[in-house]
Amino acid sequence: MTTTPPRPFGRTLCAMITPFTATGALDPDAARAHAARLVAEGCDGIVLSGTTGESPTTTAAEKSALLRAVRAEVGDGVPLLTGVGGPDTASALRLAREAEEAGADGLLVVSPYYSRPPQAAVEAYFLRVAESTGLPLMLYDIPGRTGVRIEPETLLRLADHPRVVAVKDCSYDLLGATKVLARTSLAYYSGSEELNLPLYAVGGAGYVSTVANVAPRQMRAPLDAFDAGRTDEAARLNGLTARLVELMMANGLPGTVTAKALLAAGPVREPLQPAGREAADGLRKAYEELLAAC
């Protein structure tokens, strides 16, 4: 008998962009409209103020305003997580409490960055955040940006805390993920689109996807086919997304930049810069080819 893995926040989540006006201010109306589209086209949940949401350059007040605007649009039936965390524990705790007050269903908690703390300190940091609110946590393992892993052994210990329920995995360590999946009830969400289907196939819960901002149905389709037992079809559909995933996520530009180039969702905040004409044209071509193929 097949056992469904835990999915505390749904299965197909979008790491949503944060729309800005032409003058660079938060655009709540555009955020509401974009969130509504994501839900209508197959996203089970939405993650706000993560990497794709430009969390390093948005204020705490903007994060709360964005969460309240999206909640007002999608209602209580769609899980909303918001990103907290940073280089110091005090700011992470403050953001966590503000997210709870603003109506988040969960917290995406990135490991502390820049200072590169040892694993004992990383563990203590997550436990402090877990104790600061009543919300469940999705731990965000993205060592390419933070400079520090959440090692599998650390995850095994953190899984004992009742509010540590999930991982967003950008570690590119499928063996480590498999080890944790086998020994805990943590829900593993792929944060690297090229590994969405492989991680799902070994017991992952789903994904938190930047590319889902522009192609939510197409990113969901391989998982739907896999769940229906059509594994060959799942692999084929997954292959169709590869070119757009490559251009958006592995071609030298941050996913925030490429997603906003395709969506015309306002500027990015400096130090990021918008995509150039050549990159934007390539993205548009790959996007149109994916739509035509699906």
PDB file of C-alpha atoms in Angstrom:
ATOM      1  CA  MET A   1       0.000   0.000   0.000  1.00  0.00           C
ATOM      2  CA  THR A   2       1.332   3.429  -0.963  1.00  0.00           C
ATOM      3  CA  THR A   3       1.666   5.915   1.882  1.00  0.00           C
ATOM      4  CA  THR A   4       1.069   9.577   1.103  1.00  0.00           C
ATOM      5  CA  PRO A   5       3.861  11.740   2.534  1.00  0.00           C
ATOM      6  CA  PRO A   6       2.950  14.526   4.956  1.00  0.00           C
ATOM      7  CA  ARG A   7       1.977  17.740   3.171  1.00  0.00           C
ATOM      8  CA  PRO A   8       1.328  20.318   5.875  1.00  0.00           C
ATOM      9  CA  PHE A   9       1.225  23.230   3.434  1.00  0.00           C
ATOM     10  CA  GLY A  10      -0.069  21.515   0.312  1.00  0.00           C
ATOM     11  CA  ARG A  11       1.901  20.002  -2.538  1.00  0.00           C
ATOM     12  CA  THR A  12       2.484  22.640  -5.231  1.00  0.00           C
ATOM     13  CA  LEU A  13       3.617  25.920  -3.684  1.00  0.00           C
ATOM     14  CA  CYS A  14       4.790  29.049  -5.444  1.00  0.00           C
ATOM     15  CA  ALA A  15       7.656  31.157  -4.133  1.00  0.00           C
ATOM     16  CA  MET A  16       5.859  34.360  -5.092  1.00  0.00           C
ATOM     17  CA  ILE A  17       7.486  37.485  -6.403  1.00  0.00           C
ATOM     18  CA  THR A  18       6.818  40.770  -4.612  1.00  0.00           C
ATOM     19  CA  PRO A  19       5.322  43.212  -7.141  1.00  0.00           C
ATOM     20  CA  PHE A  20       6.460  46.826  -6.994  1.00  0.00           C
ATOM     21  CA  THR A  21       5.091  49.941  -8.647  1.00  0.00           C
ATOM     22  CA  ALA A  22       7.114  51.827 -11.243  1.00  0.00           C
ATOM     23  CA  THR A  23       8.490  53.997  -8.439  1.00  0.00           C
ATOM     24  CA  GLY A  24       9.609  50.955  -6.429  1.00  0.00           C
ATOM     25  CA  ALA A  25       6.896  50.882  -3.763  1.00  0.00           C
ATOM     26  CA  LEU A  26       5.069  47.734  -2.723  1.00  0.00           C
ATOM     27  CA  ASP A  27       2.086  47.125  -5.040  1.00  0.00           C
ATOM     28  CA  PRO A  28      -0.598  45.337  -2.969  1.00  0.00           C
ATOM     29  CA  ASP A  29      -3.144  45.362  -5.804  1.00  0.00           C
ATOM     30  CA  ALA A  30      -0.738  43.596  -8.169  1.00  0.00           C
ATOM     31  CA  ALA A  31       0.155  41.141  -5.403  1.00  0.00           C
ATOM     32  CA  ARG A  32      -3.485  40.271  -4.858  1.00  0.00           C
ATOM     33  CA  ALA A  33      -4.101  39.769  -8.574  1.00  0.00           C
ATOM     34  CA  HIS A  34      -1.012  37.606  -8.995  1.00  0.00           C
ATOM     35  CA  ALA A  35      -1.849  35.450  -5.975  1.00  0.00           C
ATOM     36  CA  ALA A  36      -5.375  34.895  -7.272  1.00  0.00           C
ATOM     37  CA  ARG A  37      -3.982  33.728 -10.615  1.00  0.00           C
ATOM     38  CA  LEU A  38      -1.548  31.345  -8.954  1.00  0.00           C
ATOM     39  CA  VAL A  39      -4.312  29.688  -6.966  1.00  0.00           C
ATOM     40  CA  ALA A  40      -6.630  29.515  -9.976  1.00  0.00           C
ATOM     41  CA  GLU A  41      -3.928  27.788 -12.010  1.00  0.00           C
ATOM     42  CA  GLY A  42      -3.031  25.086  -9.528  1.00  0.00           C
ATOM     43  CA  CYS A  43      -0.875  26.355  -6.666  1.00  0.00           C
ATOM     44  CA  ASP A  44      -1.918  24.760  -3.372  1.00  0.00           C
ATOM     45  CA  GLY A  45      -0.071  27.337  -1.285  1.00  0.00           C
ATOM     46  CA  ILE A  46       2.034  30.478  -1.542  1.00  0.00           C
ATOM     47  CA  VAL A  47       5.325  31.419   0.067  1.00  0.00           C
ATOM     48  CA  LEU A  48       5.800  35.170   0.478  1.00  0.00           C
ATOM     49  CA  SER A  49       8.932  37.162   1.265  1.00  0.00           C
ATOM     50  CA  GLY A  50      11.390  34.431   0.422  1.00  0.00           C
ATOM     51  CA  THR A  51      14.380  34.675  -1.892  1.00  0.00           C
ATOM     52  CA  THR A  52      12.134  35.207  -4.908  1.00  0.00           C
ATOM     53  CA  GLY A  53      10.111  37.728  -2.908  1.00  0.00           C
ATOM     54  CA  GLU A  54      13.227  39.900  -2.436  1.00  0.00           C
ATOM     55  CA  SER A  55      13.109  39.560   1.333  1.00  0.00           C
ATOM     56  CA  PRO A  56      16.570  41.106   1.911  1.00  0.00           C
ATOM     57  CA  THR A  57      15.382  44.409   0.434  1.00  0.00           C
ATOM     58  CA  THR A  58      11.820  44.638   1.768  1.00  0.00           C
ATOM     59  CA  THR A  59      11.033  46.101   5.153  1.00  0.00           C
ATOM     60  CA  ALA A  60       9.247  44.343   7.991  1.00  0.00           C
ATOM     61  CA  ALA A  61       6.251  46.626   7.431  1.00  0.00           C
ATOM     62  CA  GLU A  62       6.163  45.720   3.737  1.00  0.00           C
ATOM     63  CA  LYS A  63       6.327  42.012   4.550  1.00  0.00           C
ATOM     64  CA  SER A  64       3.327  42.328   6.859  1.00  0.00           C
ATOM     65  CA  ALA A  65       1.388  44.449   4.367  1.00  0.00           C
ATOM     66  CA  LEU A  66       2.064  41.943   1.581  1.00  0.00           C
ATOM     67  CA  LEU A  67       0.866  39.052   3.726  1.00  0.00           C
ATOM     68  CA  ARG A  68      -2.306  40.864   4.754  1.00  0.00           C
ATOM     69  CA  ALA A  69      -3.092  41.819   1.144  1.00  0.00           C
ATOM     70  CA  VAL A  70      -2.649  38.283  -0.177  1.00  0.00           C
ATOM     71  CA  ARG A  71      -4.639  36.801   2.705  1.00  0.00           C
ATOM     72  CA  ALA A  72      -7.508  39.170   1.948  1.00  0.00           C
ATOM     73  CA  GLU A  73      -7.463  37.964  -1.657  1.00  0.00           C
ATOM     74  CA  VAL A  74      -7.123  34.181  -1.299  1.00  0.00           C
ATOM     75  CA  GLY A  75      -8.961  33.682   1.988  1.00  0.00           C
ATOM     76  CA  ASP A  76      -8.234  31.162   4.693  1.00  0.00           C
ATOM     77  CA  GLY A  77      -8.284  28.049   2.496  1.00  0.00           C
ATOM     78  CA  VAL A  78      -4.874  28.615   0.893  1.00  0.00           C
ATOM     79  CA  PRO A  79      -1.811  28.087   3.116  1.00  0.00           C
ATOM     80  CA  LEU A  80       0.369  31.189   3.271  1.00  0.00           C
ATOM     81  CA  LEU A  81       3.914  31.051   4.544  1.00  0.00           C
ATOM     82  CA  THR A  82       6.140  34.045   4.951  1.00  0.00           C
ATOM     83  CA  GLY A  83       9.905  34.173   5.028  1.00  0.00           C
ATOM     84  CA  VAL A  84      11.690  35.068   8.222  1.00  0.00           C
ATOM     85  CA  GLY A  85      15.278  34.739   9.254  1.00  0.00           C
ATOM     86  CA  GLY A  86      18.451  36.633   8.639  1.00  0.00           C
ATOM     87  CA  PRO A  87      21.963  37.066   9.896  1.00  0.00           C
ATOM     88  CA  ASP A  88      20.888  37.581  13.511  1.00  0.00           C
ATOM     89  CA  THR A  89      18.489  35.689  15.736  1.00  0.00           C
ATOM     90  CA  ALA A  90      16.813  38.772  17.203  1.00  0.00           C
ATOM     91  CA  SER A  91      15.534  39.975  13.827  1.00  0.00           C
ATOM     92  CA  ALA A  92      14.320  36.472  12.941  1.00  0.00           C
ATOM     93  CA  LEU A  93      12.301  36.313  16.166  1.00  0.00           C
ATOM     94  CA  ARG A  94      10.814  39.732  15.538  1.00  0.00           C
ATOM     95  CA  LEU A  95       9.802  38.840  11.981  1.00  0.00           C
ATOM     96  CA  ALA A  96       8.303  35.566  13.171  1.00  0.00           C
ATOM     97  CA  ARG A  97       6.081  37.294  15.705  1.00  0.00           C
ATOM     98  CA  GLU A  98       5.005  39.909  13.165  1.00  0.00           C
ATOM     99  CA  ALA A  99       4.163  37.198  10.636  1.00  0.00           C
ATOM    100  CA  GLU A 100       1.962  35.429  13.171  1.00  0.00           C
ATOM    101  CA  GLU A 101       0.149  38.696  13.935  1.00  0.00           C
ATOM    102  CA  ALA A 102      -0.375  39.341  10.214  1.00  0.00           C
ATOM    103  CA  GLY A 103      -2.046  35.960   9.682  1.00  0.00           C
ATOM    104  CA  ALA A 104       0.605  33.588   8.336  1.00  0.00           C
ATOM    105  CA  ASP A 105      -0.107  29.862   8.417  1.00  0.00           C
ATOM    106  CA  GLY A 106       3.571  28.991   8.673  1.00  0.00           C
ATOM    107  CA  LEU A 107       7.095  30.354   8.599  1.00  0.00           C
ATOM    108  CA  LEU A 108       9.797  29.753   6.014  1.00  0.00           C
ATOM    109  CA  VAL A 109      12.905  30.085   8.159  1.00  0.00           C
ATOM    110  CA  VAL A 110      16.203  30.477   6.334  1.00  0.00           C
ATOM    111  CA  SER A 111      19.387  29.426   8.078  1.00  0.00           C
ATOM    112  CA  PRO A 112      21.453  32.335   9.480  1.00  0.00           C
ATOM    113  CA  TYR A 113      23.669  33.694   6.770  1.00  0.00           C
ATOM    114  CA  TYR A 114      27.046  35.375   6.357  1.00  0.00           C
ATOM    115  CA  SER A 115      28.425  34.529   9.818  1.00  0.00           C
ATOM    116  CA  ARG A 116      28.587  30.812   8.951  1.00  0.00           C
ATOM    117  CA  PRO A 117      27.777  29.487  12.429  1.00  0.00           C
ATOM    118  CA  PRO A 118      28.576  25.881  13.395  1.00  0.00           C
ATOM    119  CA  GLN A 119      25.773  23.328  13.404  1.00  0.00           C
ATOM    120  CA  ALA A 120      25.105  23.593  17.130  1.00  0.00           C
ATOM    121  CA  ALA A 121      24.433  27.315  16.672  1.00  0.00           C
ATOM    122  CA  VAL A 122      22.273  26.684  13.596  1.00  0.00           C
ATOM    123  CA  GLU A 123      20.203  24.226  15.597  1.00  0.00           C
ATOM    124  CA  ALA A 124      19.832  26.652  18.500  1.00  0.00           C
ATOM    125  CA  TYR A 125      18.718  29.404  16.102  1.00  0.00           C
ATOM    126  CA  PHE A 126      15.909  27.294  14.633  1.00  0.00           C
ATOM    127  CA  LEU A 127      14.775  26.175  18.072  1.00  0.00           C
ATOM    128  CA  ARG A 128      14.585  29.801  19.231  1.00  0.00           C
ATOM    129  CA  VAL A 129      12.372  30.657  16.254  1.00  0.00           C
ATOM    130  CA  ALA A 130      10.226  27.555  16.818  1.00  0.00           C
ATOM    131  CA  GLU A 131       9.602  28.640  20.407  1.00  0.00           C
ATOM    132  CA  SER A 132       8.805  32.253  19.495  1.00  0.00           C
ATOM    133  CA  THR A 133       5.336  31.628  17.984  1.00  0.00           C
ATOM    134  CA  GLY A 134       2.727  28.923  17.665  1.00  0.00           C
ATOM    135  CA  LEU A 135       3.257  28.600  13.917  1.00  0.00           C
ATOM    136  CA  PRO A 136       4.735  25.559  12.151  1.00  0.00           C
ATOM    137  CA  LEU A 137       8.147  25.964  10.503  1.00  0.00           C
ATOM    138  CA  MET A 138       9.496  25.066   7.099  1.00  0.00           C
ATOM    139  CA  LEU A 139      13.295  25.148   7.395  1.00  0.00           C
ATOM    140  CA  TYR A 140      15.006  26.653   4.361  1.00  0.00           C
ATOM    141  CA  ASP A 141      18.239  24.903   3.431  1.00  0.00           C
ATOM    142  CA  ILE A 142      19.926  26.979   0.731  1.00  0.00           C
ATOM    143  CA  PRO A 143      23.683  26.883   1.378  1.00  0.00           C
ATOM    144  CA  GLY A 144      24.528  28.469  -1.972  1.00  0.00           C
ATOM    145  CA  ARG A 145      23.130  31.744  -0.628  1.00  0.00           C
ATOM    146  CA  THR A 146      23.587  31.488   3.125  1.00  0.00           C
ATOM    147  CA  GLY A 147      27.035  29.879   3.204  1.00  0.00           C
ATOM    148  CA  VAL A 148      25.923  27.233   5.712  1.00  0.00           C
ATOM    149  CA  ARG A 149      24.095  23.929   5.356  1.00  0.00           C
ATOM    150  CA  ILE A 150      21.495  22.503   7.620  1.00  0.00           C
ATOM    151  CA  GLU A 151      23.249  19.172   7.840  1.00  0.00           C
ATOM    152  CA  PRO A 152      21.131  16.000   7.752  1.00  0.00           C
ATOM    153  CA  GLU A 153      22.114  15.128  11.321  1.00  0.00           C
ATOM    154  CA  THR A 154      20.930  18.567  12.437  1.00  0.00           C
ATOM    155  CA  LEU A 155      17.629  18.069  10.645  1.00  0.00           C
ATOM    156  CA  LEU A 156      17.189  14.712  12.347  1.00  0.00           C
ATOM    157  CA  ARG A 157      17.440  16.410  15.739  1.00  0.00           C
ATOM    158  CA  LEU A 158      15.273  19.395  14.804  1.00  0.00           C
ATOM    159  CA  ALA A 159      12.543  17.038  13.575  1.00  0.00           C
ATOM    160  CA  ASP A 160      11.814  16.192  17.215  1.00  0.00           C
ATOM    161  CA  HIS A 161      10.365  19.667  17.779  1.00  0.00           C
ATOM    162  CA  PRO A 162       6.591  19.615  17.205  1.00  0.00           C
ATOM    163  CA  ARG A 163       6.575  22.861  15.222  1.00  0.00           C
ATOM    164  CA  VAL A 164       9.409  21.891  12.862  1.00  0.00           C
ATOM    165  CA  VAL A 165       7.350  20.160  10.184  1.00  0.00           C
ATOM    166  CA  ALA A 166       8.947  20.762   6.785  1.00  0.00           C
ATOM    167  CA  VAL A 167      12.072  21.540   4.783  1.00  0.00           C
ATOM    168  CA  LYS A 168      12.537  23.577   1.627  1.00  0.00           C
ATOM    169  CA  ASP A 169      15.509  21.792   0.124  1.00  0.00           C
ATOM    170  CA  CYS A 170      17.957  23.691  -2.067  1.00  0.00           C
ATOM    171  CA  SER A 171      20.969  21.671  -0.921  1.00  0.00           C
ATOM    172  CA  TYR A 172      21.333  19.523  -4.067  1.00  0.00           C
ATOM    173  CA  ASP A 173      21.930  16.558  -1.759  1.00  0.00           C
ATOM    174  CA  LEU A 174      19.392  13.908  -2.739  1.00  0.00           C
ATOM    175  CA  LEU A 175      21.135  11.299  -0.609  1.00  0.00           C
ATOM    176  CA  GLY A 176      20.935  13.529   2.471  1.00  0.00           C
ATOM    177  CA  ALA A 177      17.263  14.247   1.796  1.00  0.00           C
ATOM    178  CA  THR A 178      16.532  10.545   1.386  1.00  0.00           C
ATOM    179  CA  LYS A 179      18.227   9.838   4.702  1.00  0.00           C
ATOM    180  CA  VAL A 180      16.109  12.398   6.541  1.00  0.00           C
ATOM    181  CA  LEU A 181      12.925  11.273   4.789  1.00  0.00           C
ATOM    182  CA  ALA A 182      13.549   7.703   5.890  1.00  0.00           C
ATOM    183  CA  ARG A 183      14.013   8.602   9.545  1.00  0.00           C
ATOM    184  CA  THR A 184      11.586  11.457  10.199  1.00  0.00           C
ATOM    185  CA  SER A 185       8.112  12.676   9.323  1.00  0.00           C
ATOM    186  CA  LEU A 186       9.418  15.969   7.927  1.00  0.00           C
ATOM    187  CA  ALA A 187       7.729  17.106   4.732  1.00  0.00           C
ATOM    188  CA  TYR A 188      10.401  17.715   2.092  1.00  0.00           C
ATOM    189  CA  TYR A 189       9.665  20.359  -0.527  1.00  0.00           C
ATOM    190  CA  SER A 190      11.995  20.759  -3.464  1.00  0.00           C
ATOM    191  CA  GLY A 191      13.303  24.283  -3.856  1.00  0.00           C
ATOM    192  CA  SER A 192      15.264  23.451  -7.017  1.00  0.00           C
ATOM    193  CA  GLU A 193      12.953  22.914  -9.971  1.00  0.00           C
ATOM    194  CA  GLU A 194      15.195  20.414 -11.728  1.00  0.00           C
ATOM    195  CA  LEU A 195      14.805  18.141  -8.688  1.00  0.00           C
ATOM    196  CA  ASN A 196      11.041  18.534  -8.227  1.00  0.00           C
ATOM    197  CA  LEU A 197      10.170  15.185  -9.753  1.00  0.00           C
ATOM    198  CA  PRO A 198      13.180  13.183  -8.455  1.00  0.00           C
ATOM    199  CA  LEU A 199      12.596  14.324  -4.870  1.00  0.00           C
ATOM    200  CA  TYR A 200       8.867  13.690  -5.186  1.00  0.00           C
ATOM    201  CA  ALA A 201       9.549  10.185  -6.445  1.00  0.00           C
ATOM    202  CA  VAL A 202      11.479   9.265  -3.284  1.00  0.00           C
ATOM    203  CA  GLY A 203       8.840  10.584  -0.894  1.00  0.00           C
ATOM    204  CA  GLY A 204       9.008  14.367  -1.111  1.00  0.00           C
ATOM    205  CA  ALA A 205       5.925  16.431  -0.340  1.00  0.00           C
ATOM    206  CA  GLY A 206       6.078  18.622  -3.446  1.00  0.00           C
ATOM    207  CA  TYR A 207       7.842  21.858  -4.284  1.00  0.00           C
ATOM    208  CA  VAL A 208       8.217  25.557  -3.559  1.00  0.00           C
ATOM    209  CA  SER A 209       8.841  26.930  -7.037  1.00  0.00           C
ATOM    210  CA  THR A 210       9.944  30.244  -8.507  1.00  0.00           C
ATOM    211  CA  VAL A 211       9.111  29.088 -12.034  1.00  0.00           C
ATOM    212  CA  ALA A 212       5.526  28.506 -10.870  1.00  0.00           C
ATOM    213  CA  ASN A 213       5.115  32.292 -10.939  1.00  0.00           C
ATOM    214  CA  VAL A 214       4.988  32.114 -14.724  1.00  0.00           C
ATOM    215  CA  ALA A 215       3.999  28.483 -15.444  1.00  0.00           C
ATOM    216  CA  PRO A 216       2.009  27.116 -12.492  1.00  0.00           C
ATOM    217  CA  ARG A 217       0.048  24.519 -14.468  1.00  0.00           C
ATOM    218  CA  GLN A 218       3.116  23.289 -16.312  1.00  0.00           C
ATOM    219  CA  MET A 219       5.146  22.863 -13.131  1.00  0.00           C
ATOM    220  CA  ARG A 220       2.310  20.954 -11.480  1.00  0.00           C
ATOM    221  CA  ALA A 221       1.626  18.607 -14.409  1.00  0.00           C
ATOM    222  CA  PRO A 222       4.531  16.154 -13.821  1.00  0.00           C
ATOM    223  CA  LEU A 223       3.455  15.600 -10.215  1.00  0.00           C
ATOM    224  CA  ASP A 224      -0.158  15.059 -11.247  1.00  0.00           C
ATOM    225  CA  ALA A 225       0.934  12.469 -13.807  1.00  0.00           C
ATOM    226  CA  PHE A 226       3.177  10.743 -11.276  1.00  0.00           C
ATOM    227  CA  ASP A 227       0.356  10.528  -8.738  1.00  0.00           C
ATOM    228  CA  ALA A 228      -1.864   8.986 -11.424  1.00  0.00           C
ATOM    229  CA  GLY A 229       0.739   6.260 -12.014  1.00  0.00           C
ATOM    230  CA  ARG A 230       1.760   7.618 -15.431  1.00  0.00           C
ATOM    231  CA  THR A 231       5.471   7.762 -14.699  1.00  0.00           C
ATOM    232  CA  ASP A 232       6.543   7.918 -18.334  1.00  0.00           C
ATOM    233  CA  GLU A 233       4.220  10.871 -18.869  1.00  0.00           C
ATOM    234  CA  ALA A 234       5.550  12.525 -15.717  1.00  0.00           C
ATOM    235  CA  ALA A 235       9.095  12.258 -17.050  1.00  0.00           C
ATOM    236  CA  ARG A 236       8.039  13.638 -20.442  1.00  0.00           C
ATOM    237  CA  LEU A 237       6.231  16.600 -18.925  1.00  0.00           C
ATOM    238  CA  ASN A 238       9.137  17.267 -16.613  1.00  0.00           C
ATOM    239  CA  GLY A 239      11.464  17.333 -19.605  1.00  0.00           C
ATOM    240  CA  LEU A 240       9.315  19.937 -21.329  1.00  0.00           C
ATOM    241  CA  THR A 241       9.948  22.387 -18.490  1.00  0.00           C
ATOM    242  CA  ALA A 242      13.734  21.964 -18.584  1.00  0.00           C
ATOM    243  CA  ARG A 243      14.622  24.793 -20.967  1.00  0.00           C
ATOM    244  CA  LEU A 244      12.551  27.401 -19.144  1.00  0.00           C
ATOM    245  CA  VAL A 245      13.878  26.191 -15.777  1.00  0.00           C
ATOM    246  CA  GLU A 246      17.429  26.453 -17.075  1.00  0.00           C
ATOM    247  CA  LEU A 247      16.996  29.989 -18.374  1.00  0.00           C
ATOM    248  CA  MET A 248      15.128  31.206 -15.309  1.00  0.00           C
ATOM    249  CA  MET A 249      17.188  29.544 -12.600  1.00  0.00           C
ATOM    250  CA  ALA A 250      20.607  28.530 -13.932  1.00  0.00           C
ATOM    251  CA  ASN A 251      21.630  31.065 -16.533  1.00  0.00           C
ATOM    252  CA  GLY A 252      23.331  33.693 -14.400  1.00  0.00           C
ATOM    253  CA  LEU A 253      20.310  35.760 -13.368  1.00  0.00           C
ATOM    254  CA  PRO A 254      18.380  35.383 -10.106  1.00  0.00           C
ATOM    255  CA  GLY A 255      14.933  33.842 -10.394  1.00  0.00           C
ATOM    256  CA  THR A 256      13.371  37.061  -9.142  1.00  0.00           C
ATOM    257  CA  VAL A 257      14.800  38.920 -12.120  1.00  0.00           C
ATOM    258  CA  THR A 258      13.745  36.352 -14.702  1.00  0.00           C
ATOM    259  CA  ALA A 259      10.249  35.911 -13.277  1.00  0.00           C
ATOM    260  CA  LYS A 260       9.619  39.652 -13.255  1.00  0.00           C
ATOM    261  CA  ALA A 261      10.946  39.934 -16.798  1.00  0.00           C
ATOM    262  CA  LEU A 262       8.332  37.437 -17.974  1.00  0.00           C
ATOM    263  CA  LEU A 263       5.500  38.841 -15.872  1.00  0.00           C
ATOM    264  CA  ALA A 264       6.211  42.558 -16.345  1.00  0.00           C
ATOM    265  CA  ALA A 265       5.619  42.783 -12.578  1.00  0.00           C
ATOM    266  CA  GLY A 266       7.454  46.007 -11.896  1.00  0.00           C
ATOM    267  CA  PRO A 267      11.097  46.615 -11.094  1.00  0.00           C
ATOM    268  CA  VAL A 268      13.458  44.637  -8.900  1.00  0.00           C
ATOM    269  CA  ARG A 269      15.153  46.386  -6.026  1.00  0.00           C
ATOM    270  CA  GLU A 270      18.806  47.253  -6.159  1.00  0.00           C
ATOM    271  CA  PRO A 271      21.383  45.847  -6.020  1.00  0.00           C
ATOM    272  CA  LEU A 272      19.467  43.560  -8.438  1.00  0.00           C
ATOM    273  CA  GLN A 273      19.069  44.859 -11.972  1.00  0.00           C
ATOM    274  CA  PRO A 274      16.403  44.000 -14.552  1.00  0.00           C
ATOM    275  CA  ALA A 275      17.061  41.455 -17.268  1.00  0.00           C
ATOM    276  CA  GLY A 276      18.554  42.831 -20.467  1.00  0.00           C
ATOM    277  CA  ARG A 277      16.788  42.668 -23.794  1.00  0.00           C
ATOM    278  CA  GLU A 278      18.635  39.579 -25.044  1.00  0.00           C
ATOM    279  CA  ALA A 279      17.950  37.610 -21.842  1.00  0.00           C
ATOM    280  CA  ALA A 280      14.315  38.703 -21.793  1.00  0.00           C
ATOM    281  CA  ASP A 281      13.823  37.660 -25.418  1.00  0.00           C
ATOM    282  CA  GLY A 282      15.310  34.228 -24.698  1.00  0.00           C
ATOM    283  CA  LEU A 283      13.066  33.783 -21.690  1.00  0.00           C
ATOM    284  CA  ARG A 284       9.997  34.763 -23.664  1.00  0.00           C
ATOM    285  CA  LYS A 285      10.836  32.298 -26.437  1.00  0.00           C
ATOM    286  CA  ALA A 286      11.312  29.403 -24.001  1.00  0.00           C
ATOM    287  CA  TYR A 287       8.128  30.332 -22.172  1.00  0.00           C
ATOM    288  CA  GLU A 288       6.070  30.415 -25.357  1.00  0.00           C
ATOM    289  CA  GLU A 289       7.516  27.081 -26.471  1.00  0.00           C
ATOM    290  CA  LEU A 290       6.522  25.515 -23.150  1.00  0.00           C
ATOM    291  CA  LEU A 291       2.998  26.864 -23.407  1.00  0.00           C
ATOM    292  CA  ALA A 292       2.700  25.527 -26.950  1.00  0.00           C
ATOM    293  CA  ALA A 293       3.955  22.075 -25.912  1.00  0.00           C
ATOM    294  CA  CYS A 294       1.617  21.796 -22.916  1.00  0.00           C
TER     295      CYS A 294
END
